[in-house]
CSV table of C-alpha atoms in Angstrom, one decimal:
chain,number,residue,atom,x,y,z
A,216,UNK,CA,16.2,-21.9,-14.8
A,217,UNK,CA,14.0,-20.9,-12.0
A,218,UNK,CA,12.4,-23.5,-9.6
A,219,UNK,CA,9.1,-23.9,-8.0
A,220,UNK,CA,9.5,-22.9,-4.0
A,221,UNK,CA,7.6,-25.7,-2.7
A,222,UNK,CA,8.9,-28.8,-4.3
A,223,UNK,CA,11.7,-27.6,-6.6
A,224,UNK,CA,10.7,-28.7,-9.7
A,225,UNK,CA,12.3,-26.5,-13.0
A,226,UNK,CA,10.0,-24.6,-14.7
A,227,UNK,CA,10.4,-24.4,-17.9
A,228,UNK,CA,9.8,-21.2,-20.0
A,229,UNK,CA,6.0,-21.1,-21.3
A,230,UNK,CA,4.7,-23.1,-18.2
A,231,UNK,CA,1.6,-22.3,-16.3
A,232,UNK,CA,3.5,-20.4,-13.3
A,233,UNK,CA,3.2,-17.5,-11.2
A,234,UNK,CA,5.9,-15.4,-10.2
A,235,UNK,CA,5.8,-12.6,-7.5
A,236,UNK,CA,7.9,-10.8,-4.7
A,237,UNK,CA,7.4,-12.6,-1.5
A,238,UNK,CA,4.1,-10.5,0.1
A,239,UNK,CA,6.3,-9.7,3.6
A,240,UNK,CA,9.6,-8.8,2.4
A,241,UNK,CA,9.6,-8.1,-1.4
A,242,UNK,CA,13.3,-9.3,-1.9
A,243,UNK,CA,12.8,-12.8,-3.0
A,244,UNK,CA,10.8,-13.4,-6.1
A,245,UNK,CA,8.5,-16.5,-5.5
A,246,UNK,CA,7.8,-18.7,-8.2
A,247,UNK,CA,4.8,-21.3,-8.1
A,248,UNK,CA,4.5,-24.2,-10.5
A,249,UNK,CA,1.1,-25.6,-12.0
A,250,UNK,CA,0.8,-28.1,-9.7
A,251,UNK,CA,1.6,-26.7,-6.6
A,252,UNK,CA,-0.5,-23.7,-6.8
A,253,UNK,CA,-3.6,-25.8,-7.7
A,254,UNK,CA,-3.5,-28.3,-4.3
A,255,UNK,CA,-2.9,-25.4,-2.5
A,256,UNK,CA,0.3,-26.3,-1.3
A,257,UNK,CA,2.3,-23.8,1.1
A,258,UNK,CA,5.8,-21.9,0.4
A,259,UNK,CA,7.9,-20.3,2.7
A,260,UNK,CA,10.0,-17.3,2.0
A,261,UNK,CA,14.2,-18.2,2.1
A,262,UNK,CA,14.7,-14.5,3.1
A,263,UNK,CA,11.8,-13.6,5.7
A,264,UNK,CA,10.4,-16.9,6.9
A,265,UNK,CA,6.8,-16.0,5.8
A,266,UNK,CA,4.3,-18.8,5.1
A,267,UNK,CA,1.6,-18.9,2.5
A,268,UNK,CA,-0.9,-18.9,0.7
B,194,UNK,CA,-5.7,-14.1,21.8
B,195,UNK,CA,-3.5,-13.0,25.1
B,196,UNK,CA,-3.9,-8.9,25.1
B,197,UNK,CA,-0.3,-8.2,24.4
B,198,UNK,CA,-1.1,-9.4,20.5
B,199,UNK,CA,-4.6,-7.8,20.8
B,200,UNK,CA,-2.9,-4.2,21.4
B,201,UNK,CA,-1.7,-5.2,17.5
B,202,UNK,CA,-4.6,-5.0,16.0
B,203,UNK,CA,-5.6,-2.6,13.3
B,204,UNK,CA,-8.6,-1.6,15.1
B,205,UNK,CA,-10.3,-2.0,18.2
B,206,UNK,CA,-11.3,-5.6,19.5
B,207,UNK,CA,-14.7,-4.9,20.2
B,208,UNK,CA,-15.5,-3.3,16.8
B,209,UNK,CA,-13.8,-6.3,15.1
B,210,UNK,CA,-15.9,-9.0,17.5
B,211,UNK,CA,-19.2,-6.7,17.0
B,212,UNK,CA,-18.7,-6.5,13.2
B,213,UNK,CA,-18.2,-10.6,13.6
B,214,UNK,CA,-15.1,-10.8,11.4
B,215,UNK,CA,-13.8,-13.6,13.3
B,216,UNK,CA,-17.1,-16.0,12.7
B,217,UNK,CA,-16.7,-18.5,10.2
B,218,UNK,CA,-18.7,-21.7,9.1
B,219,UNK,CA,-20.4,-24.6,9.9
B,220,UNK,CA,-17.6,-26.3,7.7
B,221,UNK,CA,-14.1,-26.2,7.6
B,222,UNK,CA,-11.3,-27.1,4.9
B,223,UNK,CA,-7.8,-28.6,5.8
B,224,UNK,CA,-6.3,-25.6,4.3
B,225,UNK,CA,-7.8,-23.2,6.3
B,226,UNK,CA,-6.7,-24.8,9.9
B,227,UNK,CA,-4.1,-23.1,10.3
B,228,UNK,CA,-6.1,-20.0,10.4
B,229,UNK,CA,-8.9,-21.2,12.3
B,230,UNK,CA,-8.7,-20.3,16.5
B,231,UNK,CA,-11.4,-22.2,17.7
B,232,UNK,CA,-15.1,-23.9,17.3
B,233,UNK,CA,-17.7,-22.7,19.5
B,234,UNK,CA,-20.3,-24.8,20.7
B,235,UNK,CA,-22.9,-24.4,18.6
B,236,UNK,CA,-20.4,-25.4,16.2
B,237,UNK,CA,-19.3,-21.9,13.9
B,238,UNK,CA,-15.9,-22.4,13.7
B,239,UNK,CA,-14.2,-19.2,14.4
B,240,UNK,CA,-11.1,-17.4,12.8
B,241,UNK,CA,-7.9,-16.3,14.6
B,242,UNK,CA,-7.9,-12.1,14.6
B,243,UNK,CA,-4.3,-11.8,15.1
B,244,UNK,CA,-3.7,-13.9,11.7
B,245,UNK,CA,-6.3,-12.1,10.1
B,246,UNK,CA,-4.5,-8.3,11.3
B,247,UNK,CA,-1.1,-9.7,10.1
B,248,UNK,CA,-2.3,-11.0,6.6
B,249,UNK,CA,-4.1,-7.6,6.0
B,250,UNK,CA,-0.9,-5.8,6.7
B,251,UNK,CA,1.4,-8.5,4.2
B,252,UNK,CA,-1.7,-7.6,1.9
B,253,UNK,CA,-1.1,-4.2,1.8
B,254,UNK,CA,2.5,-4.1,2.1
B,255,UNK,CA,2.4,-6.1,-0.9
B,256,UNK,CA,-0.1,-4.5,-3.2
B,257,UNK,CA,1.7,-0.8,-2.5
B,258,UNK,CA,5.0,-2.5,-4.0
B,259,UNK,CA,2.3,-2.9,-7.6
B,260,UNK,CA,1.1,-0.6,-10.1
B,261,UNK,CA,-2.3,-0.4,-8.3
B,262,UNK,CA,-4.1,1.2,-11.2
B,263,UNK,CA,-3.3,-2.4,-12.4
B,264,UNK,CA,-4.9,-4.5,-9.7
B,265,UNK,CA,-8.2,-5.7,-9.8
B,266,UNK,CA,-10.3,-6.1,-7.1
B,267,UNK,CA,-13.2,-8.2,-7.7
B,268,UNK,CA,-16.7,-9.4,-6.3
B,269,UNK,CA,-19.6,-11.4,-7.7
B,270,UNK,CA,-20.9,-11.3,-4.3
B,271,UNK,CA,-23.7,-8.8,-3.2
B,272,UNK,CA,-23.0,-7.4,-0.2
B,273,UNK,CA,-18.9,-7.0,-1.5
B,274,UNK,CA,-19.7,-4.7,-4.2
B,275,UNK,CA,-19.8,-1.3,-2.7
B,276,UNK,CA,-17.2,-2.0,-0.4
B,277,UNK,CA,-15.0,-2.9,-3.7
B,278,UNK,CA,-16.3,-0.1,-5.4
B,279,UNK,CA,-15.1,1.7,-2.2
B,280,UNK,CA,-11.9,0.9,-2.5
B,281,UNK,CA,-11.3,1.1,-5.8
B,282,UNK,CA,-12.0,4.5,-5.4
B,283,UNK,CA,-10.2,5.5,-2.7
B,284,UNK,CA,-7.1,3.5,-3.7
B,285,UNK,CA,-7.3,3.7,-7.7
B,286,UNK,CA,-7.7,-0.1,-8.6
B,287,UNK,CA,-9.8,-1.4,-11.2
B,288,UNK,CA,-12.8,-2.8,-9.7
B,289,UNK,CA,-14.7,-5.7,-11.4
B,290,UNK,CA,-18.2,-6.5,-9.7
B,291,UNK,CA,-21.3,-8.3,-10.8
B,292,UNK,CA,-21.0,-10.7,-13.8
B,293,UNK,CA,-17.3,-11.4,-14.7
B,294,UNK,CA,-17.2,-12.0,-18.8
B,295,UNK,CA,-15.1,-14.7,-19.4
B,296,UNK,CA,-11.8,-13.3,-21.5
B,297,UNK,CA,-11.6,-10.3,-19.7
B,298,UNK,CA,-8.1,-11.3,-18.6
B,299,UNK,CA,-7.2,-13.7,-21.6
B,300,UNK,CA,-8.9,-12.4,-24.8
B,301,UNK,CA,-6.9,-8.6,-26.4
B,302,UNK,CA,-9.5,-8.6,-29.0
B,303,UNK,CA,-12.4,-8.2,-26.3
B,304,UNK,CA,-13.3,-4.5,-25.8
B,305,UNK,CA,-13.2,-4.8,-22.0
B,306,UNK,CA,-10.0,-6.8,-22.1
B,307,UNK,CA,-8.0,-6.0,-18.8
B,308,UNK,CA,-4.5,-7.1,-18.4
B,309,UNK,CA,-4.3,-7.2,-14.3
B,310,UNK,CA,-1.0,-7.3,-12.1
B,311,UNK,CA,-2.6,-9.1,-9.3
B,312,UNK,CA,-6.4,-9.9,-8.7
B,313,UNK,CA,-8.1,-9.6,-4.9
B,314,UNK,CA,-11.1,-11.8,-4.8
B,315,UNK,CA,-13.9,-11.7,-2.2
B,316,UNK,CA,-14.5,-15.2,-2.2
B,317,UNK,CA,-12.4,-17.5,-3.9
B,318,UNK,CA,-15.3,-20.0,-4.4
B,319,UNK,CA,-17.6,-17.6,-5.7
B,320,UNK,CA,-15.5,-15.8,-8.1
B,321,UNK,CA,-13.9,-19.1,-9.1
B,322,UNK,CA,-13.7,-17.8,-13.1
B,323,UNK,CA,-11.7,-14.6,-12.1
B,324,UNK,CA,-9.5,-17.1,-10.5
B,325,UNK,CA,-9.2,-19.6,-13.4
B,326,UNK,CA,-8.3,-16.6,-16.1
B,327,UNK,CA,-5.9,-15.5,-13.2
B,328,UNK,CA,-3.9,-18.4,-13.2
B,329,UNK,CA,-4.3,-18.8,-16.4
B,330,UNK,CA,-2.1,-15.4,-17.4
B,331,UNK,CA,0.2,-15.9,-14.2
B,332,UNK,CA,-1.2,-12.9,-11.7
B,333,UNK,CA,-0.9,-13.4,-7.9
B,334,UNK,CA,-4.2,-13.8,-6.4
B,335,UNK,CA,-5.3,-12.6,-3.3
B,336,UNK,CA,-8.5,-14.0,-1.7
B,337,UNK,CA,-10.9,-13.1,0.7
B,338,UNK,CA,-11.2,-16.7,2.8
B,339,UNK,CA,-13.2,-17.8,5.2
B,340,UNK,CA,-13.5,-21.6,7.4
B,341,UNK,CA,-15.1,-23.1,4.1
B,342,UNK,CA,-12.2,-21.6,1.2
B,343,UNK,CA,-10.2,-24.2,-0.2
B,344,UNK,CA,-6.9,-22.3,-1.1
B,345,UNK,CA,-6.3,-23.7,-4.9
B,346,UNK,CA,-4.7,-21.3,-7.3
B,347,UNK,CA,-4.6,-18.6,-4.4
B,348,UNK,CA,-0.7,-17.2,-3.5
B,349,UNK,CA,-2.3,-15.2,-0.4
B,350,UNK,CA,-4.9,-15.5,2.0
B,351,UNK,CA,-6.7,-12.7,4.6
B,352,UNK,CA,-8.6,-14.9,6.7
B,353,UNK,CA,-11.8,-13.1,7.0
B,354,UNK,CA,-15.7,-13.5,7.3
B,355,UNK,CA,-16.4,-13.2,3.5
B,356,UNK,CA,-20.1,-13.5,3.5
B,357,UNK,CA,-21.3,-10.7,6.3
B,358,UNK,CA,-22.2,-6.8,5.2
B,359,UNK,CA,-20.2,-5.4,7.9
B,360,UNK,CA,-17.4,-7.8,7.9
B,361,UNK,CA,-16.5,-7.3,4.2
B,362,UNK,CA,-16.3,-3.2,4.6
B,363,UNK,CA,-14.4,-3.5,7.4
B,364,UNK,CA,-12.4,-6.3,5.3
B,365,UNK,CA,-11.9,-3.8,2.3
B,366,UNK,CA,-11.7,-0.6,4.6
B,367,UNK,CA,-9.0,-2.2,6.8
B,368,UNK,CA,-6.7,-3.0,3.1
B,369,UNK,CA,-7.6,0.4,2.0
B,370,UNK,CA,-6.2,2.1,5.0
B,371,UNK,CA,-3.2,0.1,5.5
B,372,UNK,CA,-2.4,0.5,1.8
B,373,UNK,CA,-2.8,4.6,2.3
B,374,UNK,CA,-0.3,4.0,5.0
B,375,UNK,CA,2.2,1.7,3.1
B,376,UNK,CA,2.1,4.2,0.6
B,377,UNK,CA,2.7,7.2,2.9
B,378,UNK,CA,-0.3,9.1,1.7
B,379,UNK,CA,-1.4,9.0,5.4
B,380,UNK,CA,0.8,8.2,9.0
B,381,UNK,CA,-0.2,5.7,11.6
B,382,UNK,CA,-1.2,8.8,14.0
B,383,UNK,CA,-3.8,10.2,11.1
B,384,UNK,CA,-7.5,9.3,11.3
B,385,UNK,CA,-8.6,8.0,7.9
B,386,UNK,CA,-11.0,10.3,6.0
B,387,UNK,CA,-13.5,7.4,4.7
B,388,UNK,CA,-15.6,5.7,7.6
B,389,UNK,CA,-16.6,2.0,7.6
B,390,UNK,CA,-20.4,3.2,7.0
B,391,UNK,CA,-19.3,4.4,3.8
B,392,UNK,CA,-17.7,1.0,2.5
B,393,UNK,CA,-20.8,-0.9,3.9
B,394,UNK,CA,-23.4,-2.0,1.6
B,395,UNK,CA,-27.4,-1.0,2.2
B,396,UNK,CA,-29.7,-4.2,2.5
């Protein structure tokens, strides 16, 4: 089961998420809960180091 | 900004300070400091340029990687609809400017029902429903943000005025080149055949 990249949580299949290639390197796929995406809350890539939003 | 990272930039400093892409607001968000340089004294706060080249290039690099025919580029915003309309032609995205129905993203049974693999926004504030019906089918979003941007529901930022006419077609033209590039259609050395006049909007 995947995990959100900034606190970890499981997501579980059907929940509001987003899931992309990490914008610098494209290896990692990113995946943002609800929660975390709403407040804005920043993710950094395991593979490239990049920060975002 | 020490000139060893201003030789990085996608295009000349004084084009980029004359076209005030750096100037931001009156207002700032705690989301945005990282991006913000410094506040001037009559109290604009004003953006960091070397952020702002490096987040145009992440852009790029990862909208080439998408089905661009796929991505829409959106603005409710006057001034940003030619230079959307721009890009979309130049590039191949969908463009989505003026009034956004609501279901465009969410609703098949609507006849302009568009099913997007990442959405750019001008202004993350002002195109707030393109946003919500983002999030709501699981797309990255990209927005536009200036000083006053909070960053909820966005997965990347370009730190960029978002409110001048010049600013947002160099903004759009900027992403248009470097996508050209990231795609190979056109090399580093090779002078781009659109010109910023032509992505800028007529008062």
């Amino acid at each position: 089961m995947p995990s959100c990249i900034s606190c970890s949580k499981r997501i579980a299949p059907g929940e509001k998420t987003v899931k992309f290639p990490c914008p610098s390197c494209g290896t990692v796929t990113i995946w943002r809960c609800e929660r975390c995406r709403l407040f804005g809350r920043t993710y950094t890539c395991p593979g490239c180091g990049f920060k975002g939003p | 900004m020490d000139t060893q990272q201003s030789d990085t930039l996608l295009l000349p400093q004084e084009v980029l300070l004359s076209a005030g892409v750096h100037i931001g607001t009156r207002v700032k968000t705690k989301d945005m400091i990282p991006f913000i340089y410094k506040v001037r004294p009559d109290g604009l706060f004003v953006l960091d340029m070397d952020k702002m080249n490096e987040r145009v290039k992440v852009a790029a690099k990862f909208i080439s990687r998408m089905d661009i025919s796929r991505v829409a580029v959106a603005s409710s915003k006057r001034y940003g609809r030619l230079p959307v309309h721009k890009f979309c032609e130049v590039t191949g995205a969908h463009p989505l400017v003026a009034r956004f129905t609501s279901g465009t993203f969410t609703n098949p049974t609507y006849s302009h029902y568009f099913e997007p693999v990442a959405v750019i926004v001008t202004d993350a504030l002002a195109d707030q429903q393109i946003v919500v019906e983002a999030t709501a089918v699981g797309v990255p979003v990209i927005a536009l943000c200036s000083t006053d941007n909070n960053l909820s529901n966005v997965d990347l930022i370009i730190p960029i005025n978002n409110k001048g006419r010049r600013s947002l077609a160099i903004a759009y033209w900027l992403l248009a080149r470097q996508l050209k590039r990231e795609l190979k259609e056109l090399t580093p050395e090779q002078e781009f055949s659109v010109s910023i006049d032509d992505f800028e909007s007529t008062m």
